[in-house]
PDB file of C-alpha atoms in Angstrom:
ATOM      1  CA  MET A   1     -26.410   4.382 -10.552  1.00 84.00           C
ATOM      2  CA  SER A   2     -23.654   7.016 -10.543  1.00 95.00           C
ATOM      3  CA  TYR A   3     -20.528   6.517  -8.491  1.00 97.00           C
ATOM      4  CA  ARG A   4     -21.620   9.398  -6.249  1.00 97.00           C
ATOM      5  CA  SER A   5     -24.925   7.700  -5.473  1.00 98.00           C
ATOM      6  CA  SER A   6     -23.175   4.383  -4.916  1.00 98.00           C
ATOM      7  CA  LEU A   7     -20.727   6.042  -2.537  1.00 98.00           C
ATOM      8  CA  SER A   8     -23.527   7.719  -0.602  1.00 98.00           C
ATOM      9  CA  ALA A   9     -25.229   4.372  -0.103  1.00 98.00           C
ATOM     10  CA  VAL A  10     -22.064   2.613   1.063  1.00 98.00           C
ATOM     11  CA  LEU A  11     -21.133   5.431   3.444  1.00 98.00           C
ATOM     12  CA  ALA A  12     -24.601   5.495   4.997  1.00 98.00           C
ATOM     13  CA  ASP A  13     -25.229   1.746   5.153  1.00 97.00           C
ATOM     14  CA  VAL A  14     -21.789   0.284   5.883  1.00 97.00           C
ATOM     15  CA  VAL A  15     -19.032   2.789   6.665  1.00 97.00           C
ATOM     16  CA  ALA A  16     -20.814   5.084   9.124  1.00 96.00           C
ATOM     17  CA  PRO A  17     -22.304   2.321  11.319  1.00 96.00           C
ATOM     18  CA  ALA A  18     -18.861   0.744  11.747  1.00 95.00           C
ATOM     19  CA  ALA A  19     -16.861   3.969  12.121  1.00 93.00           C
ATOM     20  CA  GLU A  20     -16.822   3.931  15.908  1.00 90.00           C
ATOM     21  CA  VAL A  21     -15.676   0.316  16.098  1.00 89.00           C
ATOM     22  CA  THR A  22     -13.080   0.974  13.394  1.00 89.00           C
ATOM     23  CA  GLY A  23     -11.577   3.888  15.293  1.00 86.00           C
ATOM     24  CA  GLU A  24     -11.953   2.901  18.928  1.00 84.00           C
ATOM     25  CA  GLN A  25     -11.071  -0.778  18.570  1.00 87.00           C
ATOM     26  CA  GLY A  26      -8.692  -0.435  15.635  1.00 88.00           C
ATOM     27  CA  ARG A  27     -10.552  -2.948  13.495  1.00 91.00           C
ATOM     28  CA  PHE A  28      -9.787  -2.925   9.804  1.00 94.00           C
ATOM     29  CA  PRO A  29     -12.924  -1.873   7.849  1.00 96.00           C
ATOM     30  CA  ARG A  30     -13.222  -5.123   5.927  1.00 97.00           C
ATOM     31  CA  ALA A  31     -16.989  -4.813   5.428  1.00 97.00           C
ATOM     32  CA  ALA A  32     -16.532  -1.310   4.046  1.00 98.00           C
ATOM     33  CA  VAL A  33     -13.839  -2.436   1.601  1.00 98.00           C
ATOM     34  CA  THR A  34     -16.035  -5.298   0.411  1.00 98.00           C
ATOM     35  CA  ALA A  35     -19.005  -2.984  -0.053  1.00 98.00           C
ATOM     36  CA  LEU A  36     -16.880  -0.447  -1.926  1.00 98.00           C
ATOM     37  CA  GLY A  37     -15.741  -3.224  -4.237  1.00 98.00           C
ATOM     38  CA  HIS A  38     -19.281  -4.434  -4.902  1.00 98.00           C
ATOM     39  CA  ALA A  39     -20.377  -0.867  -5.617  1.00 98.00           C
ATOM     40  CA  GLY A  40     -17.687  -0.445  -8.262  1.00 98.00           C
ATOM     41  CA  LEU A  41     -15.699   2.088  -6.244  1.00 98.00           C
ATOM     42  CA  LEU A  42     -12.505   0.044  -5.850  1.00 98.00           C
ATOM     43  CA  GLY A  43     -12.475  -0.186  -9.639  1.00 98.00           C
ATOM     44  CA  LEU A  44     -13.483   3.436 -10.143  1.00 98.00           C
ATOM     45  CA  THR A  45     -10.120   4.484 -11.602  1.00 98.00           C
ATOM     46  CA  ALA A  46      -9.309   1.237 -13.400  1.00 98.00           C
ATOM     47  CA  PRO A  47      -9.212   1.657 -17.186  1.00 97.00           C
ATOM     48  CA  ALA A  48     -12.572   1.297 -18.912  1.00 97.00           C
ATOM     49  CA  ALA A  49     -10.933  -1.120 -21.358  1.00 97.00           C
ATOM     50  CA  ASP A  50     -10.420  -3.499 -18.423  1.00 97.00           C
ATOM     51  CA  GLY A  51     -14.009  -3.107 -17.220  1.00 97.00           C
ATOM     52  CA  GLY A  52     -13.295  -0.373 -14.675  1.00 97.00           C
ATOM     53  CA  GLY A  53     -14.858   3.010 -14.190  1.00 97.00           C
ATOM     54  CA  GLY A  54     -12.218   4.850 -16.193  1.00 97.00           C
ATOM     55  CA  ARG A  55     -12.311   7.837 -13.828  1.00 98.00           C
ATOM     56  CA  GLY A  56      -9.350  10.022 -12.958  1.00 97.00           C
ATOM     57  CA  CYS A  57      -7.615  11.439  -9.921  1.00 98.00           C
ATOM     58  CA  ALA A  58     -10.198  14.186  -9.394  1.00 98.00           C
ATOM     59  CA  GLU A  59     -13.005  11.656  -8.935  1.00 98.00           C
ATOM     60  CA  ALA A  60     -10.823   9.499  -6.694  1.00 98.00           C
ATOM     61  CA  ALA A  61     -10.016  12.545  -4.554  1.00 98.00           C
ATOM     62  CA  GLU A  62     -13.732  13.265  -4.219  1.00 98.00           C
ATOM     63  CA  VAL A  63     -14.364   9.704  -3.027  1.00 98.00           C
ATOM     64  CA  VAL A  64     -11.499   9.915  -0.532  1.00 98.00           C
ATOM     65  CA  ALA A  65     -12.642  13.284   0.816  1.00 97.00           C
ATOM     66  CA  ARG A  66     -16.246  12.205   1.308  1.00 98.00           C
ATOM     67  CA  THR A  67     -15.134   8.983   2.960  1.00 97.00           C
ATOM     68  CA  ALA A  68     -12.746  10.838   5.270  1.00 96.00           C
ATOM     69  CA  ARG A  69     -15.674  12.829   6.692  1.00 96.00           C
ATOM     70  CA  VAL A  70     -17.166   9.561   7.900  1.00 96.00           C
ATOM     71  CA  CYS A  71     -14.118   7.408   8.642  1.00 96.00           C
ATOM     72  CA  PRO A  72     -10.493   8.427   7.988  1.00 94.00           C
ATOM     73  CA  ALA A  73      -9.302   4.817   8.262  1.00 95.00           C
ATOM     74  CA  THR A  74     -11.359   3.775   5.248  1.00 97.00           C
ATOM     75  CA  ALA A  75     -10.231   6.904   3.413  1.00 97.00           C
ATOM     76  CA  ALA A  76      -6.582   6.047   4.092  1.00 95.00           C
ATOM     77  CA  VAL A  77      -7.114   2.572   2.644  1.00 97.00           C
ATOM     78  CA  LEU A  78      -8.719   4.072  -0.468  1.00 98.00           C
ATOM     79  CA  THR A  79      -5.876   6.579  -0.830  1.00 97.00           C
ATOM     80  CA  SER A  80      -3.205   3.889  -0.909  1.00 97.00           C
ATOM     81  CA  HIS A  81      -5.349   1.684  -3.163  1.00 98.00           C
ATOM     82  CA  PHE A  82      -6.033   4.376  -5.757  1.00 98.00           C
ATOM     83  CA  ALA A  83      -2.373   5.439  -5.818  1.00 97.00           C
ATOM     84  CA  ALA A  84      -1.276   1.847  -6.396  1.00 98.00           C
ATOM     85  CA  VAL A  85      -3.939   1.318  -9.083  1.00 98.00           C
ATOM     86  CA  ALA A  86      -2.586   4.335 -10.962  1.00 98.00           C
ATOM     87  CA  ALA A  87       0.491   2.223 -11.732  1.00 98.00           C
ATOM     88  CA  LEU A  88      -1.116  -1.220 -11.783  1.00 98.00           C
ATOM     89  CA  GLY A  89      -3.710  -0.081 -14.307  1.00 96.00           C
ATOM     90  CA  VAL A  90      -0.916   0.741 -16.735  1.00 95.00           C
ATOM     91  CA  TYR A  91       1.761  -1.827 -15.986  1.00 96.00           C
ATOM     92  CA  GLY A  92      -0.105  -4.697 -14.315  1.00 96.00           C
ATOM     93  CA  ASN A  93      -0.884  -7.928 -16.135  1.00 96.00           C
ATOM     94  CA  PRO A  94      -4.339  -8.310 -17.750  1.00 97.00           C
ATOM     95  CA  TRP A  95      -5.671 -10.672 -15.088  1.00 97.00           C
ATOM     96  CA  LEU A  96      -4.735  -8.350 -12.240  1.00 97.00           C
ATOM     97  CA  ARG A  97      -6.171  -5.320 -14.026  1.00 98.00           C
ATOM     98  CA  GLY A  98      -9.424  -7.199 -14.531  1.00 98.00           C
ATOM     99  CA  GLU A  99      -9.663  -8.154 -10.860  1.00 98.00           C
ATOM    100  CA  ILE A 100      -9.092  -4.546  -9.808  1.00 98.00           C
ATOM    101  CA  ALA A 101     -11.676  -3.299 -12.298  1.00 98.00           C
ATOM    102  CA  ALA A 102     -14.203  -5.809 -10.969  1.00 98.00           C
ATOM    103  CA  GLY A 103     -13.689  -4.594  -7.401  1.00 98.00           C
ATOM    104  CA  ARG A 104     -12.350  -7.916  -6.186  1.00 98.00           C
ATOM    105  CA  HIS A 105      -8.830  -6.741  -5.433  1.00 98.00           C
ATOM    106  CA  LEU A 106      -7.448  -4.324  -2.832  1.00 98.00           C
ATOM    107  CA  ALA A 107      -3.967  -2.986  -3.602  1.00 98.00           C
ATOM    108  CA  THR A 108      -1.669  -0.939  -1.409  1.00 97.00           C
ATOM    109  CA  LEU A 109       1.717   0.753  -1.473  1.00 95.00           C
ATOM    110  CA  ALA A 110       4.852  -0.774   0.039  1.00 94.00           C
ATOM    111  CA  LEU A 111       7.336   1.658  -1.457  1.00 88.00           C
ATOM    112  CA  GLY A 112       9.166   2.352   1.767  1.00 65.00           C
ATOM    113  CA  ASP A 113      12.046   4.624   0.918  1.00 51.00           C
ATOM    114  CA  ILE A 114      10.416   6.156  -2.160  1.00 46.00           C
ATOM    115  CA  GLY A 115       7.279   7.545  -0.588  1.00 44.00           C
ATOM    116  CA  PRO A 116       6.581  11.293  -0.886  1.00 42.00           C
ATOM    117  CA  GLU A 117       8.813  12.061   2.081  1.00 43.00           C
ATOM    118  CA  GLY A 118      11.663   9.868   0.833  1.00 46.00           C
ATOM    119  CA  LEU A 119      12.429  11.622  -2.444  1.00 44.00           C
ATOM    120  CA  ARG A 120      14.958  14.444  -2.439  1.00 44.00           C
ATOM    121  CA  ALA A 121      16.398  16.460  -5.322  1.00 40.00           C
ATOM    122  CA  GLU A 122      20.141  16.873  -5.667  1.00 41.00           C
ATOM    123  CA  GLU A 123      20.518  20.617  -5.942  1.00 41.00           C
ATOM    124  CA  GLY A 124      21.768  21.865  -9.295  1.00 41.00           C
ATOM    125  CA  THR A 125      21.806  18.456 -11.006  1.00 39.00           C
ATOM    126  CA  GLY A 126      18.170  17.686 -11.758  1.00 41.00           C
ATOM    127  CA  ARG A 127      18.688  14.235 -10.255  1.00 43.00           C
ATOM    128  CA  TRP A 128      16.469  12.628  -7.625  1.00 41.00           C
ATOM    129  CA  HIS A 129      17.750  10.429  -4.855  1.00 45.00           C
ATOM    130  CA  LEU A 130      16.062   8.174  -2.363  1.00 45.00           C
ATOM    131  CA  ARG A 131      16.668   8.767   1.312  1.00 46.00           C
ATOM    132  CA  PRO A 132      16.103   5.353   2.852  1.00 39.00           C
ATOM    133  CA  ARG A 133      14.612   4.930   6.291  1.00 38.00           C
ATOM    134  CA  GLY A 134      16.495   1.864   7.453  1.00 34.00           C
ATOM    135  CA  GLY A 135      17.896   1.011   4.022  1.00 43.00           C
ATOM    136  CA  GLY A 136      16.578  -0.111   0.678  1.00 67.00           C
ATOM    137  CA  SER A 137      15.326  -3.418  -0.631  1.00 82.00           C
ATOM    138  CA  THR A 138      17.386  -5.963  -2.528  1.00 90.00           C
ATOM    139  CA  ALA A 139      16.140  -8.072  -5.426  1.00 93.00           C
ATOM    140  CA  VAL A 140      18.252 -11.107  -6.352  1.00 94.00           C
ATOM    141  CA  ARG A 141      17.308 -13.261  -9.317  1.00 94.00           C
ATOM    142  CA  SER A 142      17.961 -16.970  -9.668  1.00 92.00           C
ATOM    143  CA  GLY A 143      16.441 -18.420 -12.810  1.00 91.00           C
ATOM    144  CA  GLY A 144      12.794 -17.462 -12.971  1.00 93.00           C
ATOM    145  CA  VAL A 145      12.560 -16.569  -9.285  1.00 95.00           C
ATOM    146  CA  VAL A 146      13.432 -13.308  -7.533  1.00 95.00           C
ATOM    147  CA  ALA A 147      14.171 -12.988  -3.815  1.00 96.00           C
ATOM    148  CA  LEU A 148      13.013  -9.667  -2.369  1.00 95.00           C
ATOM    149  CA  ARG A 149      14.397  -8.685   1.001  1.00 94.00           C
ATOM    150  CA  ALA A 150      13.343  -5.582   2.955  1.00 91.00           C
ATOM    151  CA  ARG A 151      11.283  -4.115   5.756  1.00 89.00           C
ATOM    152  CA  ARG A 152       8.701  -1.661   4.492  1.00 89.00           C
ATOM    153  CA  TYR A 153       7.362   0.886   6.965  1.00 85.00           C
ATOM    154  CA  GLY A 154       4.035   2.712   7.126  1.00 87.00           C
ATOM    155  CA  VAL A 155       2.179   0.303   4.829  1.00 92.00           C
ATOM    156  CA  VAL A 156      -1.576   0.942   4.909  1.00 94.00           C
ATOM    157  CA  ALA A 157      -3.762  -2.185   5.007  1.00 95.00           C
ATOM    158  CA  ALA A 158      -0.751  -4.315   5.942  1.00 94.00           C
ATOM    159  CA  GLY A 159      -1.941  -7.903   6.222  1.00 94.00           C
ATOM    160  CA  GLU A 160      -5.286  -6.926   4.678  1.00 96.00           C
ATOM    161  CA  ALA A 161      -4.545  -5.959   1.072  1.00 97.00           C
ATOM    162  CA  ASP A 162      -4.434  -8.501  -1.732  1.00 98.00           C
ATOM    163  CA  SER A 163      -1.206  -7.186  -3.228  1.00 97.00           C
ATOM    164  CA  TYR A 164       1.602  -4.731  -2.532  1.00 97.00           C
ATOM    165  CA  LEU A 165       3.219  -2.342  -4.992  1.00 97.00           C
ATOM    166  CA  TRP A 166       6.775  -3.002  -3.843  1.00 95.00           C
ATOM    167  CA  SER A 167      10.033  -1.162  -4.564  1.00 92.00           C
ATOM    168  CA  SER A 168      13.554  -2.542  -4.605  1.00 92.00           C
ATOM    169  CA  GLU A 169      16.996  -1.715  -5.825  1.00 90.00           C
ATOM    170  CA  ALA A 170      17.752  -2.816  -9.367  1.00 90.00           C
ATOM    171  CA  LEU A 171      17.630  -6.515 -10.085  1.00 89.00           C
ATOM    172  CA  GLU A 172      20.802  -8.443  -9.296  1.00 79.00           C
ATOM    173  CA  PRO A 173      21.987 -11.824 -10.597  1.00 70.00           C
ATOM    174  CA  SER A 174      22.164 -14.778  -8.261  1.00 60.00           C
ATOM    175  CA  ARG A 175      25.041 -14.657  -5.797  1.00 52.00           C
ATOM    176  CA  PRO A 176      26.347 -17.080  -3.176  1.00 47.00           C
ATOM    177  CA  THR A 177      25.522 -14.933  -0.144  1.00 43.00           C
ATOM    178  CA  VAL A 178      22.373 -12.894   0.415  1.00 42.00           C
ATOM    179  CA  PRO A 179      22.625 -10.208   3.112  1.00 43.00           C
ATOM    180  CA  GLY A 180      20.913 -11.207   6.317  1.00 43.00           C
ATOM    181  CA  SER A 181      19.533  -7.786   7.174  1.00 43.00           C
ATOM    182  CA  LEU A 182      15.842  -7.259   6.603  1.00 44.00           C
ATOM    183  CA  SER A 183      16.475  -3.715   5.505  1.00 41.00           C
ATOM    184  CA  GLY A 184      18.975  -4.539   2.746  1.00 41.00           C
ATOM    185  CA  ARG A 185      21.969  -2.346   1.996  1.00 42.00           C
ATOM    186  CA  ASN A 186      21.992   1.050   3.599  1.00 42.00           C
ATOM    187  CA  ARG A 187      22.960   3.399   0.810  1.00 44.00           C
ATOM    188  CA  ARG A 188      21.547   6.261  -1.212  1.00 44.00           C
ATOM    189  CA  THR A 189      19.698   5.026  -4.254  1.00 48.00           C
ATOM    190  CA  ASP A 190      19.310   6.913  -7.523  1.00 53.00           C
ATOM    191  CA  ARG A 191      15.888   6.828  -9.171  1.00 56.00           C
ATOM    192  CA  GLY A 192      17.453   4.929 -12.098  1.00 64.00           C
ATOM    193  CA  THR A 193      18.330   2.001  -9.845  1.00 83.00           C
ATOM    194  CA  VAL A 194      14.796   1.361  -8.569  1.00 89.00           C
ATOM    195  CA  THR A 195      12.572  -1.502  -9.731  1.00 93.00           C
ATOM    196  CA  LEU A 196       8.904  -2.097  -8.914  1.00 95.00           C
ATOM    197  CA  TRP A 197       7.156  -5.387  -8.212  1.00 96.00           C
ATOM    198  CA  VAL A 198       3.684  -6.714  -7.550  1.00 97.00           C
ATOM    199  CA  VAL A 199       3.974  -8.849  -4.421  1.00 97.00           C
ATOM    200  CA  PRO A 200       0.925 -11.034  -3.682  1.00 96.00           C
ATOM    201  CA  ALA A 201      -0.232 -10.928  -0.092  1.00 95.00           C
ATOM    202  CA  HIS A 202      -0.207 -14.718   0.106  1.00 92.00           C
ATOM    203  CA  ALA A 203       3.483 -14.951  -0.806  1.00 92.00           C
ATOM    204  CA  PRO A 204       5.258 -17.223   1.702  1.00 87.00           C
ATOM    205  CA  ASP A 205       7.443 -15.493   4.297  1.00 89.00           C
ATOM    206  CA  LEU A 206       5.772 -12.105   3.915  1.00 93.00           C
ATOM    207  CA  PHE A 207       5.002 -10.905   7.438  1.00 91.00           C
ATOM    208  CA  VAL A 208       3.687  -7.982   9.464  1.00 86.00           C
ATOM    209  CA  PRO A 209       4.554  -7.416  13.136  1.00 80.00           C
ATOM    210  CA  ALA A 210       2.267  -9.141  15.614  1.00 69.00           C
ATOM    211  CA  ARG A 211       2.000  -5.759  17.328  1.00 64.00           C
ATOM    212  CA  PRO A 212       1.882  -3.169  14.518  1.00 60.00           C
ATOM    213  CA  ASP A 213       4.357  -0.321  14.671  1.00 59.00           C
ATOM    214  CA  GLY A 214       2.871   2.001  12.042  1.00 60.00           C
ATOM    215  CA  GLY A 215       0.899   5.242  12.329  1.00 73.00           C
ATOM    216  CA  GLY A 216      -2.170   6.265  10.410  1.00 80.00           C
ATOM    217  CA  PRO A 217      -5.818   6.440  11.437  1.00 89.00           C
ATOM    218  CA  GLY A 218      -6.980   3.789  13.863  1.00 89.00           C
ATOM    219  CA  GLY A 219      -8.231   0.776  11.938  1.00 92.00           C
ATOM    220  CA  SER A 220      -6.275   1.534   8.755  1.00 93.00           C
ATOM    221  CA  GLY A 221      -3.988  -1.431   9.400  1.00 92.00           C
ATOM    222  CA  THR A 222      -0.883   0.706   8.988  1.00 91.00           C
ATOM    223  CA  SER A 223       2.225  -1.255   9.912  1.00 90.00           C
ATOM    224  CA  SER A 224       5.496  -2.686   8.661  1.00 89.00           C
ATOM    225  CA  VAL A 225       5.681  -5.464   6.107  1.00 92.00           C
ATOM    226  CA  CYS A 226       8.737  -7.703   6.240  1.00 92.00           C
ATOM    227  CA  ALA A 227      10.294  -9.807   3.498  1.00 93.00           C
ATOM    228  CA  ASP A 228      13.149 -12.029   4.682  1.00 89.00           C
ATOM    229  CA  PRO A 229      13.164 -12.840   1.782  1.00 94.00           C
ATOM    230  CA  VAL A 230       9.965 -13.244  -0.203  1.00 95.00           C
ATOM    231  CA  LEU A 231      10.192 -15.228  -3.431  1.00 95.00           C
ATOM    232  CA  VAL A 232       8.211 -13.993  -6.422  1.00 96.00           C
ATOM    233  CA  PRO A 233       8.286 -14.980 -10.096  1.00 96.00           C
ATOM    234  CA  ALA A 234      10.486 -12.813 -12.278  1.00 95.00           C
ATOM    235  CA  ASP A 235       7.452 -11.636 -14.240  1.00 95.00           C
ATOM    236  CA  ALA A 236       6.098  -9.990 -11.078  1.00 97.00           C
ATOM    237  CA  MET A 237       8.248  -7.021 -12.120  1.00 97.00           C
ATOM    238  CA  LEU A 238       6.138  -3.949 -12.820  1.00 96.00           C
ATOM    239  CA  GLY A 239       7.533  -2.045 -15.767  1.00 95.00           C
ATOM    240  CA  PRO A 240      11.195  -2.302 -16.748  1.00 94.00           C
ATOM    241  CA  ASP A 241      14.086  -3.057 -14.449  1.00 94.00           C
ATOM    242  CA  ARG A 242      15.500   0.259 -13.170  1.00 92.00           C
ATOM    243  CA  GLY A 243      12.340   2.015 -14.357  1.00 93.00           C
ATOM    244  CA  GLY A 244      10.575   2.116 -10.998  1.00 92.00           C
ATOM    245  CA  GLY A 245      11.739   5.580  -9.996  1.00 89.00           C
ATOM    246  CA  ASP A 246      10.187   7.110 -13.092  1.00 92.00           C
ATOM    247  CA  ILE A 247       6.905   5.273 -12.501  1.00 94.00           C
ATOM    248  CA  VAL A 248       6.753   6.442  -8.899  1.00 92.00           C
ATOM    249  CA  LEU A 249       7.634  10.043  -9.735  1.00 90.00           C
ATOM    250  CA  GLY A 250       5.497  10.291 -12.848  1.00 93.00           C
ATOM    251  CA  VAL A 251       2.493   8.145 -11.947  1.00 95.00           C
ATOM    252  CA  VAL A 252       2.162   7.150  -8.293  1.00 95.00           C
ATOM    253  CA  ARG A 253       3.424  10.225  -6.496  1.00 92.00           C
ATOM    254  CA  PRO A 254       1.060  12.761  -8.151  1.00 95.00           C
ATOM    255  CA  TRP A 255      -1.943  10.622  -7.235  1.00 97.00           C
ATOM    256  CA  LEU A 256      -0.718  10.022  -3.698  1.00 93.00           C
ATOM    257  CA  LEU A 257      -0.101  13.691  -3.031  1.00 93.00           C
ATOM    258  CA  GLU A 258      -3.485  14.808  -4.384  1.00 96.00           C
ATOM    259  CA  LEU A 259      -5.406  12.091  -2.576  1.00 96.00           C
ATOM    260  CA  THR A 260      -3.546  12.731   0.673  1.00 94.00           C
ATOM    261  CA  ALA A 261      -4.325  16.429   0.392  1.00 95.00           C
ATOM    262  CA  ALA A 262      -8.005  15.666  -0.202  1.00 96.00           C
ATOM    263  CA  MET A 263      -8.111  13.530   2.911  1.00 94.00           C
ATOM    264  CA  ALA A 264      -6.120  15.958   5.039  1.00 92.00           C
ATOM    265  CA  ALA A 265      -8.537  18.756   4.159  1.00 93.00           C
ATOM    266  CA  GLU A 266     -11.379  16.765   5.711  1.00 90.00           C
ATOM    267  CA  VAL A 267      -9.637  15.455   8.842  1.00 72.00           C
ATOM    268  CA  PRO A 268     -10.247  18.629  10.922  1.00 59.00           C
ATOM    269  CA  ARG A 269     -13.945  18.261  10.171  1.00 52.00           C
ATOM    270  CA  THR A 270     -14.013  14.744  11.634  1.00 45.00           C
ATOM    271  CA  ARG A 271     -12.774  15.472  15.146  1.00 39.00           C
ATOM    272  CA  GLU A 272     -16.046  14.254  16.594  1.00 33.00           C
ATOM    273  CA  VAL A 273     -15.817  11.008  14.626  1.00 33.00           C
ATOM    274  CA  PRO A 274     -14.109   8.348  16.811  1.00 31.00           C
ATOM    275  CA  CYS A 275     -11.776   7.098  14.054  1.00 34.00           C
ATOM    276  CA  GLY A 276     -10.504  10.525  13.094  1.00 30.00           C
ATOM    277  CA  GLU A 277      -7.738  11.176  15.603  1.00 28.00           C
ATOM    278  CA  HIS A 278      -4.756  10.670  13.306  1.00 30.00           C
ATOM    279  CA  GLY A 279      -4.017  12.113   9.868  1.00 31.00           C
ATOM    280  CA  PHE A 280      -2.883  10.097   6.883  1.00 34.00           C
ATOM    281  CA  ALA A 281       0.408  11.989   6.934  1.00 35.00           C
ATOM    282  CA  ASP A 282       1.371   9.765   9.854  1.00 34.00           C
ATOM    283  CA  ALA A 283       0.793   6.713   7.703  1.00 32.00           C
ATOM    284  CA  ARG A 284       3.128   8.049   5.018  1.00 32.00           C
ATOM    285  CA  THR A 285       5.985   8.801   7.367  1.00 32.00           C
ATOM    286  CA  GLY A 286       5.458   5.975   9.826  1.00 33.00           C
ATOM    287  CA  THR A 287       5.288   8.374  12.754  1.00 32.00           C
ATOM    288  CA  GLY A 288       2.748   8.707  15.503  1.00 33.00           C
ATOM    289  CA  PRO A 289       1.131   6.078  17.705  1.00 31.00           C
ATOM    290  CA  SER A 290      -0.374   3.013  16.137  1.00 33.00           C
ATOM    291  CA  ARG A 291      -3.993   2.130  16.675  1.00 32.00           C
ATOM    292  CA  SER A 292      -4.296  -0.322  13.815  1.00 33.00           C
ATOM    293  CA  ALA A 293      -4.722  -3.380  16.007  1.00 32.00           C
ATOM    294  CA  GLY A 294      -5.080  -2.142  19.537  1.00 31.00           C
ATOM    295  CA  ALA A 295      -2.959  -4.162  21.920  1.00 30.00           C
ATOM    296  CA  GLY A 296      -3.412  -7.411  20.027  1.00 31.00           C
ATOM    297  CA  ASP A 297      -2.016  -8.960  16.897  1.00 31.00           C
ATOM    298  CA  VAL A 298      -2.818  -8.137  13.318  1.00 31.00           C
ATOM    299  CA  ARG A 299      -5.413  -9.948  11.295  1.00 31.00           C
ATOM    300  CA  SER A 300      -4.220 -12.761   9.065  1.00 32.00           C
ATOM    301  CA  GLY A 301      -6.213 -14.750   6.578  1.00 31.00           C
ATOM    302  CA  ALA A 302      -9.976 -14.614   6.970  1.00 29.00           C
ATOM    303  CA  GLY A 303     -10.021 -14.856  10.752  1.00 28.00           C
ATOM    304  CA  PRO A 304     -10.711 -12.062  13.245  1.00 25.00           C
ATOM    305  CA  ALA A 305      -8.151  -9.530  14.381  1.00 25.00           C
ATOM    306  CA  GLY A 306      -5.543 -11.113  16.601  1.00 26.00           C
ATOM    307  CA  ALA A 307      -6.201 -14.624  15.327  1.00 27.00           C
ATOM    308  CA  ALA A 308      -2.675 -15.213  14.042  1.00 29.00           C
ATOM    309  CA  ARG A 309       0.620 -14.628  15.764  1.00 27.00           C
ATOM    310  CA  SER A 310       4.186 -15.855  15.738  1.00 31.00           C
ATOM    311  CA  GLU A 311       5.359 -16.035  19.341  1.00 31.00           C
ATOM    312  CA  ASP A 312       8.951 -16.617  18.329  1.00 31.00           C
ATOM    313  CA  ALA A 313       9.434 -13.773  15.864  1.00 37.00           C
ATOM    314  CA  GLY A 314       6.614 -11.454  16.882  1.00 48.00           C
ATOM    315  CA  LEU A 315       5.373 -11.590  13.299  1.00 56.00           C
ATOM    316  CA  ALA A 316       2.158 -12.670  11.635  1.00 60.00           C
ATOM    317  CA  PRO A 317       1.657 -13.636   7.976  1.00 69.00           C
ATOM    318  CA  ALA A 318       0.906 -10.638   5.771  1.00 73.00           C
ATOM    319  CA  GLY A 319      -1.434 -12.425   3.399  1.00 64.00           C
ATOM    320  CA  ARG A 320      -5.152 -13.043   3.324  1.00 56.00           C
ATOM    321  CA  SER A 321      -6.262 -16.613   2.718  1.00 39.00           C
ATOM    322  CA  ALA A 322      -8.731 -15.795  -0.049  1.00 34.00           C
ATOM    323  CA  GLY A 323      -6.954 -16.601  -3.291  1.00 33.00           C
ATOM    324  CA  THR A 324      -7.474 -13.245  -4.974  1.00 36.00           C
ATOM    325  CA  LEU A 325      -4.162 -12.792  -6.753  1.00 37.00           C
ATOM    326  CA  ALA A 326      -3.027 -15.077  -9.534  1.00 41.00           C
ATOM    327  CA  PRO A 327       0.695 -15.591 -10.109  1.00 35.00           C
ATOM    328  CA  THR A 328       2.151 -12.469 -11.648  1.00 34.00           C
TER     329      THR A 328
END
């Protein structure tokens, strides 16, 4: 069966029947994501050598556009997933690439200050700078462990994805005192001082707000993700240290812009669809009202929405309990 036929079946049998609940009640489209994985659509753009579909950005944009006509929330999730896979399919470890290709792994972007709206050119120099919203992310290494500390805004599928493509400032050696601020150091960051990581959703101390503060289509799970800090193995680095800016500019950003445009072109046609009130542009910039979890808490683990909450910190764990990401 072609990917177009598979998509038609999933949209008709799974996505469309749940679209109203997804939009009106802000429920993450978990059944849709699972069905898309089983149909080979989550692995559509994974390299054929890894067992994926081997398709490119044009096919991914077609999938996003058709999905957006039925449910923008699901389309937003696919947009972030495909953009992340563009980098993970090249730089991810073999096990992770295989899981993505098999449709068992949902990835998302947690780039924060290096999203499409956060990159600015320095006029006359040819240099790109990051314009942080609330500061960058620190990465401090101690032996084989790296402590990542940041608050990432506008993350689609926060608390629902299996892994996050995470950005930080360049790796630092261990030091006696780690800054206490979630947002790290507030300074302009050159593209050559950015490093990328694969952060598993089940990493301890990775949290999303109990009451999400992100934008995006209702049900897309768009919210902040907080690391205060999160410890990951040193080999969770994606690509070389200080090479993250080039990967984002050369690989992730082109996919994200094309996929976002494909979705945005369909949003006006979905005004009668309950989950189509907000555009994905809100999810990128973190603006607009959040409908990702209604008035309750975000989903954590395999339980229903609102099942987990931290009364003290107003945070809920960002990971899902299914062990879908091996140590990176």
